[in-house]
Amino acid sequence: MDWDKLRIFHAVADAGSLTHAGDVLHLSQSAVSRQIRALEDSLGTTLFHRHARGLILTEQGELLFEATSSMVRKLDTTAARIRDSEEEVFGELKVTTTTGFGTMWLVPRLAKLYERYPDLKIDLMLEERVLDLPMREADVAIRMKEPAQQDLIRRRLLNIRMRLYATPEYLERMGTPQSLEDLRPHRLICQNPQTPQVSSGAVLVQQLLTRNMTSMLLVNNYFGVLQGVLNHVGIGVLPDYLTADFPNLTRVLPDIESGEVPVFLAFPEELRTSRRVSAFRDFVLEEIQSIRKLQSGTDG
C-alpha cells in the first residue's frame, strides 16, 4: 500500500469529509478524491459510504483506519522522542572492539554507563576483525591502531604497552626473575605470535620465545592470559591498562616492554550528532581520564 495514499485516507476518515481533509492536507477536494479511489481500487474494496451528510467508513474502512491510527500514534511518539533525543540517550548502539579490551576493560565498566542511561541498548561485538564502520557494521569502534577507513571521526584515547606481570603468590613460590636469562625456569603465558593481535605485542612475545622457556601456556586472547596470571599459573604478557583494575599484579622485569600501541575510538561522520555515540564517547574518555589520574598518583 502506498504510504501517501494511507496518509490521505487517514485524514479523510478522521475528518469525515473530503473537503475538510483537503484543507488539512492542503490539497484540492478532487485530488483527495482521486487518491481515495486509487486506494480502494488497489485494495479491491470500498472504504467509505458516501451520503449527503459526509463519509462513513465501511467495515473494511474501519479496519484500515484502526491500522493507520496505530501507525500515526507510533509516528507521533517517535517524532517526540527524536525531538527529545537532545536530552535523552536511548536505543541501540553497536560497538566493536578487540576481545581483550572488551572483556578486560570495557565490559566491567558498563554498569556505570547503564546507570546513567538505563534505556541504552548496547550490541557489543568482540573480535579482532576490523568491522566496516561506513557500511554500518558497527556504530563505534575502539581499535589498537588508527583506522584506515575514510569519512571517520577518530579520537586517540591512550597509548598502551605490553608488559610482563605475575601475582605476588606466584613470585613468592617460584622466585622473581632479575634478567631475561632468569625467565627460563618460569612458565610464560602469552598469545602465539601468529594469533591476531597488535604487532608490537607479537614482536615482544617472539623475543621472549627465543629464551627457550621450560614451560608455556599459549592462549588466543588476552583475557585467557589474564586468567592464567590471576590463578598463579605463570608470568603473563599483558597490556598495561590492566594495572588500574588489578593493582595486586606485580610487574616483572620492568625494563622489558613492547613498543607503544595507540588506542583509537572512531565512528562514521554521519553519526557526529548522535546522542548515543556522544554519550558512549564521553563515558569512555571519562574512564580513561580516571585511569590516568590513578596512574599518575601511583607514579608520584
mmCIF file of N, CA and C in Angstrom, residues 93-94 96 132-134 136 138-142 147 149-155 264-274 276-282 285:
data_model
loop_
_atom_site.group_PDB
_atom_site.id
_atom_site.type_symbol
_atom_site.label_atom_id
_atom_site.label_comp_id
_atom_site.label_asym_id
_atom_site.label_seq_id
_atom_site.Cartn_x
_atom_site.Cartn_y
_atom_site.Cartn_z
ATOM 1 N N LEU A 93 23.070 0.788 20.290
ATOM 2 C CA LEU A 93 24.383 1.272 19.887
ATOM 3 C C LEU A 93 25.266 0.060 19.637
ATOM 4 N N LYS A 94 25.758 -0.073 18.409
ATOM 5 C CA LYS A 94 26.623 -1.193 18.061
ATOM 6 C C LYS A 94 28.084 -0.786 18.249
ATOM 7 N N THR A 96 32.154 -2.115 18.552
ATOM 8 C CA THR A 96 33.097 -3.199 18.295
ATOM 9 C C THR A 96 34.460 -2.840 18.873
ATOM 10 N N ASP A 132 33.516 -2.755 9.223
ATOM 11 C CA ASP A 132 33.387 -1.620 8.310
ATOM 12 C C ASP A 132 32.396 -0.605 8.885
ATOM 13 N N LEU A 133 32.900 0.475 9.450
ATOM 14 C CA LEU A 133 32.019 1.475 10.053
ATOM 15 C C LEU A 133 31.196 2.239 9.013
ATOM 16 N N PRO A 134 31.785 2.711 7.904
ATOM 17 C CA PRO A 134 30.952 3.413 6.915
ATOM 18 C C PRO A 134 29.808 2.564 6.378
ATOM 19 N N ARG A 136 28.196 0.578 8.226
ATOM 20 C CA ARG A 136 27.359 0.426 9.419
ATOM 21 C C ARG A 136 27.354 -0.991 9.980
ATOM 22 N N ALA A 138 29.121 -1.520 12.412
ATOM 23 C CA ALA A 138 29.109 -1.075 13.813
ATOM 24 C C ALA A 138 29.002 0.440 13.808
ATOM 25 N N ASP A 139 28.558 0.990 14.945
ATOM 26 C CA ASP A 139 28.452 2.448 15.069
ATOM 27 C C ASP A 139 29.745 3.060 15.587
ATOM 28 N N VAL A 140 30.367 2.378 16.546
ATOM 29 C CA VAL A 140 31.578 2.885 17.190
ATOM 30 C C VAL A 140 32.597 1.758 17.276
ATOM 31 N N ALA A 141 33.866 2.096 17.068
ATOM 32 C CA ALA A 141 34.931 1.104 17.193
ATOM 33 C C ALA A 141 36.018 1.632 18.123
ATOM 34 N N ILE A 142 36.562 0.740 18.943
ATOM 35 C CA ILE A 142 37.772 1.039 19.717
ATOM 36 C C ILE A 142 38.818 0.052 19.233
ATOM 37 N N PRO A 147 42.363 3.921 12.530
ATOM 38 C CA PRO A 147 41.569 3.369 11.422
ATOM 39 C C PRO A 147 42.026 3.921 10.078
ATOM 40 N N GLN A 149 40.057 3.592 7.314
ATOM 41 C CA GLN A 149 38.879 3.939 6.527
ATOM 42 C C GLN A 149 38.643 5.447 6.513
ATOM 43 N N GLN A 150 38.126 5.929 5.405
ATOM 44 C CA GLN A 150 37.839 7.349 5.254
ATOM 45 C C GLN A 150 36.502 7.704 5.898
ATOM 46 N N ASP A 151 36.243 9.005 5.985
ATOM 47 C CA ASP A 151 34.959 9.528 6.495
ATOM 48 C C ASP A 151 34.665 9.057 7.912
ATOM 49 N N LEU A 152 35.714 8.924 8.727
ATOM 50 C CA LEU A 152 35.535 8.545 10.126
ATOM 51 C C LEU A 152 36.044 9.663 11.029
ATOM 52 N N ILE A 153 35.297 9.918 12.083
ATOM 53 C CA ILE A 153 35.786 10.802 13.138
ATOM 54 C C ILE A 153 36.559 9.918 14.104
ATOM 55 N N ARG A 154 37.786 10.293 14.421
ATOM 56 C CA ARG A 154 38.617 9.446 15.271
ATOM 57 C C ARG A 154 39.184 10.237 16.426
ATOM 58 N N ARG A 155 39.382 9.563 17.533
ATOM 59 C CA ARG A 155 39.924 10.204 18.733
ATOM 60 C C ARG A 155 40.930 9.245 19.365
ATOM 61 N N PHE A 264 42.503 3.945 19.518
ATOM 62 C CA PHE A 264 41.640 4.946 18.900
ATOM 63 C C PHE A 264 40.167 4.594 19.056
ATOM 64 N N LEU A 265 39.343 5.607 19.254
ATOM 65 C CA LEU A 265 37.891 5.475 19.158
ATOM 66 C C LEU A 265 37.473 6.144 17.860
ATOM 67 N N ALA A 266 36.619 5.475 17.084
ATOM 68 C CA ALA A 266 36.209 6.020 15.786
ATOM 69 C C ALA A 266 34.740 5.736 15.526
ATOM 70 N N PHE A 267 34.121 6.632 14.753
ATOM 71 C CA PHE A 267 32.729 6.433 14.334
ATOM 72 C C PHE A 267 32.500 7.208 13.041
ATOM 73 N N PRO A 268 31.467 6.832 12.251
ATOM 74 C CA PRO A 268 31.229 7.493 10.967
ATOM 75 C C PRO A 268 30.848 8.965 11.136
ATOM 76 N N GLU A 269 31.230 9.750 10.161
ATOM 77 C CA GLU A 269 30.915 11.184 10.155
ATOM 78 C C GLU A 269 29.423 11.426 10.310
ATOM 79 N N GLU A 270 28.603 10.559 9.716
ATOM 80 C CA GLU A 270 27.147 10.770 9.750
ATOM 81 C C GLU A 270 26.565 10.627 11.156
ATOM 82 N N LEU A 271 27.330 10.023 12.089
ATOM 83 C CA LEU A 271 26.853 9.860 13.462
ATOM 84 C C LEU A 271 27.399 10.946 14.401
ATOM 85 N N ARG A 272 27.918 11.997 13.824
ATOM 86 C CA ARG A 272 28.507 13.074 14.627
ATOM 87 C C ARG A 272 27.510 13.649 15.631
ATOM 88 N N THR A 273 26.239 13.758 15.245
ATOM 89 C CA THR A 273 25.234 14.373 16.125
ATOM 90 C C THR A 273 24.456 13.342 16.947
ATOM 91 N N SER A 274 24.821 12.068 16.849
ATOM 92 C CA SER A 274 24.095 11.025 17.582
ATOM 93 C C SER A 274 24.351 11.155 19.080
ATOM 94 N N ARG A 276 23.598 8.908 21.297
ATOM 95 C CA ARG A 276 24.108 7.623 21.784
ATOM 96 C C ARG A 276 25.623 7.565 21.636
ATOM 97 N N VAL A 277 26.099 7.941 20.463
ATOM 98 C CA VAL A 277 27.537 7.896 20.195
ATOM 99 C C VAL A 277 28.274 8.891 21.101
ATOM 100 N N SER A 278 27.732 10.098 21.221
ATOM 101 C CA SER A 278 28.374 11.112 22.060
ATOM 102 C C SER A 278 28.443 10.664 23.520
ATOM 103 N N ALA A 279 27.357 10.062 23.998
ATOM 104 C CA ALA A 279 27.323 9.599 25.391
ATOM 105 C C ALA A 279 28.358 8.508 25.621
ATOM 106 N N PHE A 280 28.463 7.578 24.675
ATOM 107 C CA PHE A 280 29.437 6.490 24.810
ATOM 108 C C PHE A 280 30.859 7.038 24.745
ATOM 109 N N ARG A 281 31.117 7.922 23.790
ATOM 110 C CA ARG A 281 32.457 8.506 23.647
ATOM 111 C C ARG A 281 32.862 9.247 24.924
ATOM 112 N N ASP A 282 31.960 10.079 25.432
ATOM 113 C CA ASP A 282 32.279 10.865 26.626
ATOM 114 C C ASP A 282 32.520 9.954 27.827
ATOM 115 N N LEU A 285 35.985 8.398 27.505
ATOM 116 C CA LEU A 285 37.014 9.397 27.795
ATOM 117 C C LEU A 285 37.112 9.675 29.291
#
